[in-house]
Tab-separated table of C-alpha atoms (C1' of nucleotides) in Angstrom:
chain	number	residue	atom	x	y	z
A	1	MET	CA	-91.043	-77.065	4.722
A	2	ALA	CA	-89.192	-78.792	7.588
A	3	LYS	CA	-88.708	-75.820	9.785
A	4	ARG	CA	-87.735	-76.536	13.449
A	5	VAL	CA	-89.044	-79.246	15.710
A	6	THR	CA	-91.824	-78.180	18.130
A	7	ASP	CA	-92.012	-79.164	21.674
A	8	LYS	CA	-95.336	-80.614	21.149
A	9	GLN	CA	-93.682	-82.571	18.029
A	10	LYS	CA	-90.671	-83.825	20.178
A	11	SER	CA	-93.022	-85.255	22.946
A	12	VAL	CA	-95.043	-87.075	20.499
A	13	LEU	CA	-91.975	-88.579	18.965
A	14	LYS	CA	-90.879	-89.416	22.607
A	15	PHE	CA	-94.289	-90.958	23.009
A	16	ILE	CA	-93.789	-93.047	20.081
A	17	ALA	CA	-90.411	-94.208	21.347
A	18	ASP	CA	-91.857	-95.056	24.659
A	19	TYR	CA	-94.470	-97.062	23.162
A	20	VAL	CA	-92.477	-99.295	20.984
A	21	GLU	CA	-90.026	-99.779	24.131
A	22	GLY	CA	-93.137	-100.793	26.091
A	23	ASN	CA	-95.096	-102.939	23.549
A	24	GLY	CA	-92.689	-104.093	20.675
A	25	TYR	CA	-94.785	-102.821	18.335
A	26	ALA	CA	-95.621	-99.319	17.308
A	27	PRO	CA	-98.608	-97.173	18.133
A	28	ALA	CA	-101.626	-96.437	16.058
A	29	ILE	CA	-102.442	-93.083	15.454
A	30	ARG	CA	-105.343	-93.340	17.667
A	31	ASP	CA	-103.279	-94.414	20.354
A	32	VAL	CA	-101.286	-91.177	19.736
A	33	ALA	CA	-104.690	-89.422	19.790
A	34	GLU	CA	-105.779	-91.010	23.015
A	35	ALA	CA	-102.406	-90.109	24.927
A	36	PHE	CA	-102.360	-86.984	23.794
A	37	ASP	CA	-106.246	-86.299	24.610
A	38	CYS	CA	-107.007	-85.095	21.199
A	39	SER	CA	-108.776	-85.837	18.066
A	40	VAL	CA	-107.446	-88.591	15.703
A	41	LYS	CA	-106.695	-86.152	13.113
A	42	GLY	CA	-104.828	-83.880	15.626
A	43	ALA	CA	-102.514	-86.942	16.335
A	44	TYR	CA	-102.439	-87.681	12.449
A	45	ASP	CA	-101.176	-84.230	11.670
A	46	HIS	CA	-98.494	-84.797	14.202
A	47	VAL	CA	-97.518	-87.916	12.797
A	48	VAL	CA	-97.521	-86.708	9.144
A	49	ALA	CA	-95.577	-83.417	10.357
A	50	LEU	CA	-92.771	-86.046	11.902
A	51	GLU	CA	-92.809	-87.672	8.908
A	52	LYS	CA	-92.294	-84.820	6.744
A	53	LYS	CA	-89.223	-84.025	9.144
A	54	GLY	CA	-87.914	-87.194	8.540
A	55	LEU	CA	-87.928	-88.296	12.084
A	56	ILE	CA	-89.934	-91.344	11.665
A	57	GLU	CA	-90.751	-93.523	8.344
A	58	ARG	CA	-93.813	-95.071	7.759
A	59	ALA	CA	-95.830	-97.075	5.097
A	60	LYS	CA	-98.895	-95.863	3.739
A	61	ASN	CA	-102.219	-97.456	4.660
A	62	ARG	CA	-100.281	-99.790	7.148
A	63	SER	CA	-101.239	-99.905	10.629
A	64	ARG	CA	-98.615	-99.446	13.219
A	65	SER	CA	-96.156	-99.363	10.779
A	66	ILE	CA	-94.222	-96.294	12.125
A	67	LEU	CA	-90.564	-96.472	12.566
A	68	LEU	CA	-87.876	-94.037	14.394
A	69	ALA	CA	-85.708	-92.835	11.716
A	70	THR	CA	-82.160	-92.068	12.558
A	71	LYS	CA	-82.699	-88.471	12.795
A	72	GLY	CA	-85.684	-88.904	15.134
A	73	LYS	CA	-83.428	-91.225	17.538
A	74	GLN	CA	-80.873	-88.248	17.412
A	75	VAL	CA	-83.518	-86.093	18.452
A	76	LEU	CA	-84.494	-88.225	21.330
A	77	GLN	CA	-80.942	-89.327	21.817
A	78	ILE	CA	-81.184	-92.654	21.510
A	79	GLU	CA	-78.099	-94.308	20.849
A	80	GLU	CA	-77.430	-97.574	19.704
A	81	PRO	CA	-74.582	-100.199	20.253
A	82	GLN	CA	-71.921	-98.877	17.884
A	83	ARG	CA	-70.285	-101.918	15.675
A	84	VAL	CA	-66.635	-101.769	15.192
A	85	PRO	CA	-64.851	-103.645	12.362
A	86	ILE	CA	-61.925	-105.672	13.562
A	87	LEU	CA	-59.368	-105.280	10.728
A	88	GLY	CA	-57.078	-107.959	9.568
A	89	ARG	CA	-54.088	-107.217	7.237
A	90	ILE	CA	-53.710	-103.784	6.731
A	91	ALA	CA	-52.197	-103.397	3.431
A	92	ALA	CA	-49.569	-100.769	2.645
A	93	GLY	CA	-50.556	-98.614	5.719
A	94	VAL	CA	-54.021	-97.598	4.275
A	95	LEU	CA	-56.856	-98.331	6.650
A	96	SER	CA	-59.653	-99.850	4.368
A	97	TYR	CA	-62.787	-100.652	5.713
A	98	ALA	CA	-63.660	-102.698	2.623
A	99	ASP	CA	-65.242	-106.093	3.392
A	100	HIS	CA	-62.349	-108.156	2.601
A	101	HIS	CA	-60.460	-106.453	5.440
A	102	VAL	CA	-62.707	-106.861	8.049
A	103	GLU	CA	-62.146	-110.022	10.249
A	104	ASP	CA	-65.349	-109.744	12.584
A	105	PHE	CA	-67.148	-106.991	14.459
A	106	VAL	CA	-67.143	-105.774	17.940
A	107	SER	CA	-70.031	-104.141	19.416
A	108	LEU	CA	-69.110	-101.559	22.021
A	109	PRO	CA	-70.156	-103.022	25.464
A	110	LEU	CA	-70.371	-99.792	27.206
A	111	GLU	CA	-72.323	-96.765	26.072
A	112	SER	CA	-69.560	-94.573	27.693
A	113	MET	CA	-67.282	-95.625	24.852
A	114	ALA	CA	-69.237	-94.153	21.848
A	115	GLU	CA	-67.695	-91.107	21.035
A	116	ASP	CA	-68.952	-87.682	18.838
A	117	GLY	CA	-68.925	-89.738	15.756
A	118	ALA	CA	-65.334	-90.367	15.799
A	119	GLN	CA	-64.166	-93.205	13.491
A	120	LEU	CA	-63.203	-96.552	15.511
A	121	PHE	CA	-61.405	-99.723	14.350
A	122	ALA	CA	-59.901	-102.798	16.295
A	123	LEU	CA	-57.017	-104.986	15.548
A	124	ARG	CA	-56.088	-108.155	17.020
A	125	ILE	CA	-52.912	-108.122	19.043
A	126	GLN	CA	-50.047	-110.092	17.475
A	127	GLY	CA	-46.970	-110.765	19.618
A	128	ASP	CA	-46.151	-109.908	23.301
A	129	SER	CA	-44.269	-106.427	22.768
A	130	MET	CA	-46.998	-104.981	24.836
A	131	VAL	CA	-47.246	-107.497	27.956
A	132	GLY	CA	-45.645	-104.885	30.382
A	133	ALA	CA	-48.817	-102.773	29.633
A	134	GLY	CA	-51.334	-105.452	30.381
A	135	ILE	CA	-51.787	-105.811	26.615
A	136	LYS	CA	-51.410	-109.754	25.636
A	137	GLU	CA	-51.340	-111.758	22.362
A	138	ASN	CA	-55.087	-112.085	20.833
A	139	ASP	CA	-56.399	-109.218	22.625
A	140	ILE	CA	-58.698	-107.083	20.391
A	141	ALA	CA	-57.570	-103.517	20.758
A	142	ILE	CA	-60.125	-100.937	19.803
A	143	PHE	CA	-58.529	-97.564	18.424
A	144	ARG	CA	-59.931	-94.043	17.251
A	145	GLU	CA	-58.798	-93.342	13.889
A	146	GLN	CA	-56.343	-90.266	14.251
A	147	GLN	CA	-53.168	-89.435	12.255
A	148	ASP	CA	-51.339	-87.683	15.341
A	149	ALA	CA	-50.942	-88.538	18.657
A	150	ASN	CA	-49.583	-87.235	22.031
A	151	THR	CA	-46.647	-88.401	24.209
A	152	GLY	CA	-47.488	-91.320	26.582
A	153	ASP	CA	-50.420	-92.751	24.143
A	154	ILE	CA	-50.408	-96.121	23.037
A	155	VAL	CA	-51.178	-96.254	19.399
A	156	ALA	CA	-51.377	-98.346	16.152
A	157	ALA	CA	-48.816	-97.137	13.481
A	158	ILE	CA	-47.711	-98.888	10.320
A	159	VAL	CA	-43.740	-99.914	10.623
A	160	GLU	CA	-42.466	-101.732	7.643
A	161	ASP	CA	-45.931	-102.302	6.057
A	162	GLU	CA	-47.228	-103.641	8.952
A	163	ALA	CA	-49.581	-102.345	11.927
A	164	THR	CA	-47.761	-102.140	15.045
A	165	VAL	CA	-48.944	-101.046	18.577
A	166	LYS	CA	-46.612	-99.312	20.677
A	167	PHE	CA	-46.264	-96.273	22.957
A	168	PHE	CA	-45.756	-93.017	21.595
A	169	PHE	CA	-43.234	-90.407	22.333
A	170	ARG	CA	-42.031	-87.365	21.068
A	171	GLN	CA	-38.495	-86.883	21.843
A	172	SER	CA	-36.088	-83.845	20.828
A	173	GLY	CA	-37.836	-83.517	17.632
A	174	ARG	CA	-38.257	-87.141	16.786
A	175	ILE	CA	-41.193	-89.912	17.278
A	176	VAL	CA	-39.901	-92.738	19.237
A	177	LEU	CA	-42.153	-96.002	19.705
A	178	LYS	CA	-41.617	-97.998	22.605
A	179	ALA	CA	-42.737	-101.637	23.336
A	180	ALA	CA	-43.711	-102.325	26.792
A	181	ASN	CA	-41.209	-105.175	26.754
A	182	PRO	CA	-37.510	-105.039	27.294
A	183	LEU	CA	-37.017	-107.721	24.548
A	184	TYR	CA	-37.958	-105.020	22.074
A	185	PRO	CA	-35.796	-102.170	20.986
A	186	ASP	CA	-37.116	-98.706	20.901
A	187	MET	CA	-37.838	-97.465	16.989
A	188	TYR	CA	-37.189	-93.912	15.878
A	189	PHE	CA	-38.827	-91.947	13.255
A	190	SER	CA	-37.973	-88.334	11.980
A	191	ASN	CA	-41.928	-87.706	11.428
A	192	GLU	CA	-42.819	-89.442	8.671
A	193	LEU	CA	-44.655	-92.215	10.778
A	194	ARG	CA	-47.926	-93.047	9.704
A	195	VAL	CA	-50.176	-93.227	12.848
A	196	LEU	CA	-53.550	-95.012	12.356
A	197	GLY	CA	-55.178	-94.609	15.644
A	198	LYS	CA	-55.091	-94.306	19.591
A	199	LEU	CA	-56.026	-97.244	21.839
A	200	LYS	CA	-59.273	-96.493	23.394
A	201	SER	CA	-60.156	-99.907	24.831
A	202	LEU	CA	-59.000	-103.460	25.066
A	203	ILE	CA	-61.197	-106.527	24.981
A	204	ARG	CA	-59.661	-109.937	26.095
A	205	LEU	CA	-61.290	-113.487	25.761
A	206	TYR	CA	-60.301	-116.364	28.054
A	207	ASN	CA	-60.606	-119.879	27.030
B	1	MET	CA	-102.018	-128.852	23.796
B	2	ALA	CA	-98.599	-127.792	22.948
B	3	LYS	CA	-97.068	-130.617	21.297
B	4	ARG	CA	-93.730	-130.473	19.000
B	5	VAL	CA	-93.417	-127.473	16.707
B	6	THR	CA	-94.120	-128.664	13.128
B	7	ASP	CA	-92.025	-127.810	10.132
B	8	LYS	CA	-94.869	-125.613	8.780
B	9	GLN	CA	-95.307	-123.503	11.990
B	10	LYS	CA	-91.262	-123.024	11.849
B	11	SER	CA	-91.466	-121.701	8.706
B	12	VAL	CA	-94.248	-119.511	9.597
B	13	LEU	CA	-92.390	-118.276	12.172
B	14	LYS	CA	-89.169	-117.452	10.113
B	15	PHE	CA	-91.406	-115.810	7.713
B	16	ILE	CA	-92.633	-113.375	10.903
B	17	ALA	CA	-89.122	-112.967	12.122
B	18	ASP	CA	-87.520	-112.013	8.458
B	19	TYR	CA	-90.841	-109.823	7.997
B	20	VAL	CA	-89.978	-107.973	11.126
B	21	GLU	CA	-86.156	-108.179	10.448
B	22	GLY	CA	-87.119	-106.686	7.219
B	23	ASN	CA	-89.891	-104.021	7.974
B	24	GLY	CA	-89.386	-103.217	11.480
B	25	TYR	CA	-92.803	-103.989	12.338
B	26	ALA	CA	-94.498	-107.328	12.280
B	27	PRO	CA	-96.696	-108.834	9.589
B	28	ALA	CA	-100.551	-108.656	9.661
B	29	ILE	CA	-102.185	-111.985	9.446
B	30	ARG	CA	-103.015	-111.390	5.857
B	31	ASP	CA	-99.369	-110.732	5.007
B	32	VAL	CA	-98.974	-114.515	6.462
B	33	ALA	CA	-101.651	-115.754	4.462
B	34	GLU	CA	-100.473	-113.923	1.551
B	35	ALA	CA	-96.567	-115.363	1.668
B	36	PHE	CA	-98.193	-118.803	2.089
B	37	ASP	CA	-100.476	-118.406	-0.473
B	38	CYS	CA	-103.381	-119.646	1.665
B	39	SER	CA	-106.687	-118.145	3.354
B	40	VAL	CA	-106.707	-115.714	6.044
B	41	LYS	CA	-107.915	-118.167	8.629
B	42	GLY	CA	-105.242	-120.691	7.834
B	43	ALA	CA	-102.768	-118.199	8.320
B	44	TYR	CA	-104.768	-117.061	11.691
B	45	ASP	CA	-104.795	-120.704	12.661
B	46	HIS	CA	-100.926	-120.917	12.638
B	47	VAL	CA	-100.621	-117.687	14.403
B	48	VAL	CA	-102.789	-118.935	17.110
B	49	ALA	CA	-100.782	-122.231	17.256
B	50	LEU	CA	-97.149	-120.351	17.563
B	51	GLU	CA	-99.136	-118.190	20.448
B	52	LYS	CA	-100.453	-121.374	22.229
B	53	LYS	CA	-97.051	-122.881	22.092
B	54	GLY	CA	-95.228	-119.358	23.677
B	55	LEU	CA	-93.169	-119.202	20.172
B	56	ILE	CA	-94.937	-115.702	20.001
B	57	GLU	CA	-96.758	-113.189	21.916
B	58	ARG	CA	-99.734	-111.013	20.747
B	59	ALA	CA	-102.268	-108.434	21.846
B	60	LYS	CA	-105.789	-109.258	21.160
B	61	ASN	CA	-107.653	-107.259	18.423
B	62	ARG	CA	-104.464	-105.231	17.592
B	63	SER	CA	-102.962	-105.124	14.472
B	64	ARG	CA	-99.288	-106.152	13.611
B	65	SER	CA	-98.661	-107.036	17.361
B	66	ILE	CA	-96.896	-109.962	16.848
B	67	LEU	CA	-93.629	-110.224	18.820
B	68	LEU	CA	-91.076	-113.075	18.770
B	69	ALA	CA	-91.103	-114.735	22.470
B	70	THR	CA	-88.051	-115.917	23.860
B	71	LYS	CA	-88.766	-119.413	22.975
B	72	GLY	CA	-89.613	-118.374	19.521
B	73	LYS	CA	-85.984	-116.764	18.987
B	74	GLN	CA	-84.350	-120.100	20.454
B	75	VAL	CA	-86.085	-122.089	17.823
B	76	LEU	CA	-84.775	-119.848	14.994
B	77	GLN	CA	-81.770	-119.496	16.976
B	78	ILE	CA	-81.711	-115.699	16.992
B	79	GLU	CA	-79.210	-114.197	19.451
B	80	GLU	CA	-79.385	-110.817	20.767
B	81	PRO	CA	-76.370	-109.130	22.289
B	82	GLN	CA	-76.388	-109.934	25.791
B	83	ARG	CA	-76.572	-107.196	28.645
B	84	VAL	CA	-74.263	-108.467	31.399
B	85	PRO	CA	-74.607	-106.339	35.125
B	86	ILE	CA	-71.777	-104.904	36.427
B	87	LEU	CA	-71.793	-105.587	40.231
B	88	GLY	CA	-70.703	-103.322	42.599
B	89	ARG	CA	-70.226	-104.348	46.358
B	90	ILE	CA	-70.901	-107.860	46.590
B	91	ALA	CA	-72.656	-108.177	50.263
B	92	ALA	CA	-71.633	-111.530	52.407
B	93	GLY	CA	-70.449	-113.345	49.406
B	94	VAL	CA	-74.219	-113.561	47.825
B	95	LEU	CA	-74.359	-112.828	43.958
B	96	SER	CA	-77.458	-110.670	43.762
B	97	TYR	CA	-78.506	-109.231	40.376
B	98	ALA	CA	-80.793	-106.768	42.369
B	99	ASP	CA	-80.907	-103.254	40.787
B	100	HIS	CA	-79.095	-101.456	43.844
B	101	HIS	CA	-76.184	-103.850	43.359
B	102	VAL	CA	-76.000	-103.063	39.696
B	103	GLU	CA	-73.612	-100.528	38.758
B	104	ASP	CA	-73.717	-100.704	35.051
B	105	PHE	CA	-74.266	-102.893	31.987
B	106	VAL	CA	-71.899	-104.079	29.254
B	107	SER	CA	-73.196	-105.778	26.332
B	108	LEU	CA	-71.167	-108.554	24.986
B	109	PRO	CA	-68.900	-107.189	22.370
B	110	LEU	CA	-68.474	-110.456	20.424
B	111	GLU	CA	-71.229	-112.945	19.470
B	112	SER	CA	-68.992	-115.910	20.395
B	113	MET	CA	-68.737	-114.757	23.890
B	114	ALA	CA	-72.301	-115.327	24.415
B	115	GLU	CA	-72.877	-119.180	26.107
B	116	ASP	CA	-75.645	-121.766	26.103
B	117	GLY	CA	-77.532	-119.878	28.518
B	118	ALA	CA	-74.857	-119.437	31.159
B	119	GLN	CA	-75.205	-116.537	33.580
B	120	LEU	CA	-72.534	-113.901	33.394
B	121	PHE	CA	-71.575	-111.279	35.481
B	122	ALA	CA	-69.113	-108.576	35.662
B	123	LEU	CA	-66.798	-106.698	38.147
B	124	ARG	CA	-64.739	-103.832	38.256
B	125	ILE	CA	-61.041	-104.956	39.328
B	126	GLN	CA	-59.808	-103.189	42.223
B	127	GLY	CA	-55.980	-102.983	43.153
B	128	ASP	CA	-52.960	-104.373	41.094
B	129	SER	CA	-53.202	-108.050	42.645
B	130	MET	CA	-53.238	-109.505	39.248
B	131	VAL	CA	-50.994	-107.454	36.947
B	132	GLY	CA	-48.890	-110.125	36.371
B	133	ALA	CA	-51.903	-111.467	33.978
B	134	GLY	CA	-52.113	-108.483	32.431
B	135	ILE	CA	-55.311	-107.663	34.490
B	136	LYS	CA	-54.945	-104.077	35.719
B	137	GLU	CA	-56.747	-101.630	38.364
B	138	ASN	CA	-60.424	-100.578	36.532
B	139	ASP	CA	-60.522	-103.367	33.967
B	140	ILE	CA	-63.882	-104.766	33.808
B	141	ALA	CA	-63.857	-108.341	34.253
B	142	ILE	CA	-66.708	-110.775	32.783
B	143	PHE	CA	-67.439	-114.171	34.675
B	144	ARG	CA	-69.293	-117.070	34.063
B	145	GLU	CA	-71.034	-117.913	37.189
B	146	GLN	CA	-69.874	-121.116	38.756
B	147	GLN	CA	-69.395	-122.463	42.071
B	148	ASP	CA	-66.230	-124.401	41.260
B	149	ALA	CA	-63.202	-124.178	39.417
B	150	ASN	CA	-60.340	-125.938	37.620
B	151	THR	CA	-56.545	-125.482	38.525
B	152	GLY	CA	-55.185	-122.766	36.735
B	153	ASP	CA	-58.727	-120.747	36.320
B	154	ILE	CA	-58.624	-117.156	37.065
B	155	VAL	CA	-61.812	-117.046	39.465
B	156	ALA	CA	-63.939	-114.373	41.233
B	157	ALA	CA	-64.343	-115.882	44.799
B	158	ILE	CA	-65.269	-114.318	48.519
B	159	VAL	CA	-62.634	-113.613	50.791
B	160	GLU	CA	-63.292	-111.983	54.032
B	161	ASP	CA	-66.577	-110.674	52.838
B	162	GLU	CA	-65.125	-109.045	49.629
B	163	ALA	CA	-64.975	-110.088	45.976
B	164	THR	CA	-61.441	-110.947	44.787
B	165	VAL	CA	-60.107	-111.994	41.501
B	166	LYS	CA	-57.263	-114.725	41.486
B	167	PHE	CA	-55.639	-117.679	40.354
B	168	PHE	CA	-57.448	-120.778	41.438
B	169	PHE	CA	-55.295	-124.038	42.463
B	170	ARG	CA	-55.653	-127.223	43.987
B	171	GLN	CA	-52.756	-128.496	45.867
B	172	SER	CA	-52.927	-131.513	48.161
B	173	GLY	CA	-56.405	-131.379	48.938
B	174	ARG	CA	-56.628	-127.662	49.730
B	175	ILE	CA	-57.415	-124.584	47.716
B	176	VAL	CA	-54.893	-122.166	46.882
B	177	LEU	CA	-55.744	-118.454	45.529
B	178	LYS	CA	-52.534	-117.045	43.932
B	179	ALA	CA	-52.301	-113.387	42.982
B	180	ALA	CA	-50.094	-112.567	39.733
B	181	ASN	CA	-48.092	-110.250	41.828
B	182	PRO	CA	-45.302	-111.247	44.298
B	183	LEU	CA	-46.597	-108.768	46.530
B	184	TYR	CA	-49.295	-110.428	47.434
B	185	PRO	CA	-49.073	-113.778	49.365
B	186	ASP	CA	-50.951	-116.990	48.576
B	187	MET	CA	-54.025	-117.881	50.286
B	188	TYR	CA	-54.892	-121.260	51.595
B	189	PHE	CA	-58.502	-122.796	52.120
B	190	SER	CA	-59.631	-126.045	53.177
B	191	ASN	CA	-62.547	-126.076	50.742
B	192	GLU	CA	-64.879	-123.691	52.404
B	193	LEU	CA	-64.025	-121.183	49.682
B	194	ARG	CA	-67.049	-119.458	47.929
B	195	VAL	CA	-66.265	-119.173	44.274
B	196	LEU	CA	-68.409	-117.086	42.367
B	197	GLY	CA	-67.394	-117.669	38.723
B	198	LYS	CA	-64.666	-118.258	36.413
B	199	LEU	CA	-63.188	-115.299	34.283
B	200	LYS	CA	-64.190	-115.305	30.832
B	201	SER	CA	-63.211	-111.798	29.487
B	202	LEU	CA	-61.716	-108.547	30.311
B	203	ILE	CA	-62.762	-105.229	28.819
B	204	ARG	CA	-60.560	-102.103	29.592
B	205	LEU	CA	-60.909	-98.326	28.768
B	206	TYR	CA	-58.113	-95.893	28.128
B	207	ASN	CA	-58.463	-92.434	29.388
C	1	DA	C1'	-100.142	-57.411	6.465
C	2	DA	C1'	-99.970	-61.686	4.122
C	3	DT	C1'	-98.761	-66.040	4.366
C	4	DT	C1'	-97.580	-70.504	6.218
C	5	DA	C1'	-97.192	-73.724	10.024
C	6	DT	C1'	-99.153	-75.473	14.234
C	7	DA	C1'	-102.483	-77.493	16.726
C	8	DC	C1'	-106.800	-78.687	17.168
C	9	DT	C1'	-112.224	-80.002	16.036
C	10	DT	C1'	-115.972	-82.698	14.160
C	11	DA	C1'	-117.599	-86.259	10.796
C	12	DA	C1'	-117.413	-89.722	7.722
C	13	DC	C1'	-115.650	-93.375	4.949
C	14	DA	C1'	-112.912	-97.289	3.206
C	15	DG	C1'	-109.921	-100.502	3.594
C	16	DA	C1'	-107.163	-103.161	6.652
C	17	DA	C1'	-107.120	-106.314	10.536
C	18	DG	C1'	-108.626	-109.932	13.915
C	19	DT	C1'	-112.032	-113.063	15.225
C	20	DG	C1'	-114.929	-117.282	14.885
C	21	DG	C1'	-118.312	-120.827	12.904
C	22	DA	C1'	-118.620	-124.724	10.313
C	23	DG	C1'	-116.160	-128.018	7.399
C	24	DA	C1'	-112.807	-131.070	5.185
C	25	DA	C1'	-108.837	-133.871	4.119
C	26	DA	C1'	-104.450	-135.441	5.761
C	27	DG	C1'	-101.304	-136.817	9.301
C	28	DT	C1'	-100.307	-138.259	14.276
C	29	DC	C1'	-100.361	-140.699	18.134
C	30	DA	C1'	-101.841	-144.274	21.337
D	1	DT	C1'	-109.297	-147.923	14.764
D	2	DG	C1'	-110.923	-143.762	16.866
D	3	DA	C1'	-109.060	-139.363	18.585
D	4	DC	C1'	-106.850	-135.806	17.865
D	5	DT	C1'	-104.199	-132.378	15.594
D	6	DT	C1'	-102.701	-129.987	11.695
D	7	DT	C1'	-103.527	-127.343	7.814
D	8	DC	C1'	-106.642	-125.387	4.810
D	9	DT	C1'	-111.296	-123.355	2.482
D	10	DC	C1'	-115.224	-120.441	2.456
D	11	DC	C1'	-117.659	-116.942	4.452
D	12	DA	C1'	-119.419	-113.644	7.934
D	13	DC	C1'	-118.926	-110.064	10.905
D	14	DT	C1'	-116.578	-106.672	13.988
D	15	DT	C1'	-113.221	-103.896	15.136
D	16	DC	C1'	-109.420	-101.449	14.044
D	17	DT	C1'	-106.745	-97.937	11.412
D	18	DG	C1'	-105.665	-94.575	8.125
D	19	DT	C1'	-107.032	-90.911	5.547
D	20	DT	C1'	-109.976	-87.161	3.727
D	21	DA	C1'	-112.852	-83.162	4.064
D	22	DA	C1'	-113.999	-78.892	5.932
D	23	DG	C1'	-113.053	-75.772	9.233
D	24	DT	C1'	-111.339	-72.810	13.498
D	25	DA	C1'	-107.966	-70.250	16.216
D	26	DT	C1'	-103.129	-69.325	17.411
D	27	DA	C1'	-98.185	-68.655	16.627
D	28	DA	C1'	-94.245	-68.098	13.817
D	29	DT	C1'	-92.393	-66.210	9.292
D	30	DT	C1'	-91.595	-63.094	5.451
DNA sequence: AATTATACTTAACAGAAGTGGAGAAAGTCA
DNA sequence: TGACTTTCTCCACTTCTGTTAAGTATAATT
């Protein structure tokens, strides 16, 4: 059971997706049959096969109840707008996606922002330490979760039990965090720095 | 025809929306009847009424083909992530949402960004004339379409057949556009300035 | 070579689902 | 008050749909 997905099955899957897209509701099995100019049972077999392979979900004896399962969307490469949590206080440097730490959600405004399944999180910028890089207080910064970084990256890191956003540099064996504001001194670390992620995008609201 | 929407009709509408939300497909009329513990025809009459009032759309003789119309969503205050077009070249100062002027789309990352049906559009920032305000080249700026502005607003306006983004000021009867960069001189206008919209939010991508 | 899965056919049936007529009681509106 | 509209009932009917039975032929696996 559940071998590979055949070309025919893929095209049936695509028909279903297109039908839903176009009509707002799923096709009846007879609609599939008509589209592929085959018998009702032929279409039925395809639908059952797709169901068995987990590409679609369906309710028994219910008309037009086909849903594209996550797996089916993957096959067709349909991407949904990803929702990224805006984290509030980050206690003791642990990234937690638990409800009580999530302030709100942003959905990614551009499809190009979604990455190969990388974990993303967002922080609200506090203070003016990065104004020189065009990052202002209350901006929403979206990070890709990662424990390391390259020189020149803008990162979120834990400094004194607080999340902070700074430029990341490696200088002669040490790590340096630099603000983009001359009023803030550079901070030096000898490797025990807890990096949370790397800045991927920024969202600002006016008014 | 099409008088006000009754409480009962509202609750039927809500049931339909909830059903779709929960199941992924629309209810059959008999599902409505069951939910409201009334006859099939009773439910049918409600559905027909909702259709006549433009709150739902439906296909004739098709099972489970109910769709919530835009008007129906308004009644239930269901907000969908709004998609905003990123406009490319703006020819001769006319805002056109025609396909060939649309580079891409951004969907609004936060629900709070959607406004009372205001028309929004986006531009990609060119040049560094607004760096002082934390607006950098290639940032995506989202504007609310409006022909006027208040002193201090950041606006998109047409200057010499090009869209430009600047601070907007009124000074002794004239309009002044100021850059947020001392390298750019102020521009003065005696009212024939074509304002396209006011900056509402900003999106930046790193890498 | 034997088995299993794919991709169909024709035919039939039962249950699901939409539609319409003919009321009736209650509420709304002018 | 009279004319609608809303909200329902009961019943009948048609159409739509999912499902099953019983095969056939081809391709892919084991």
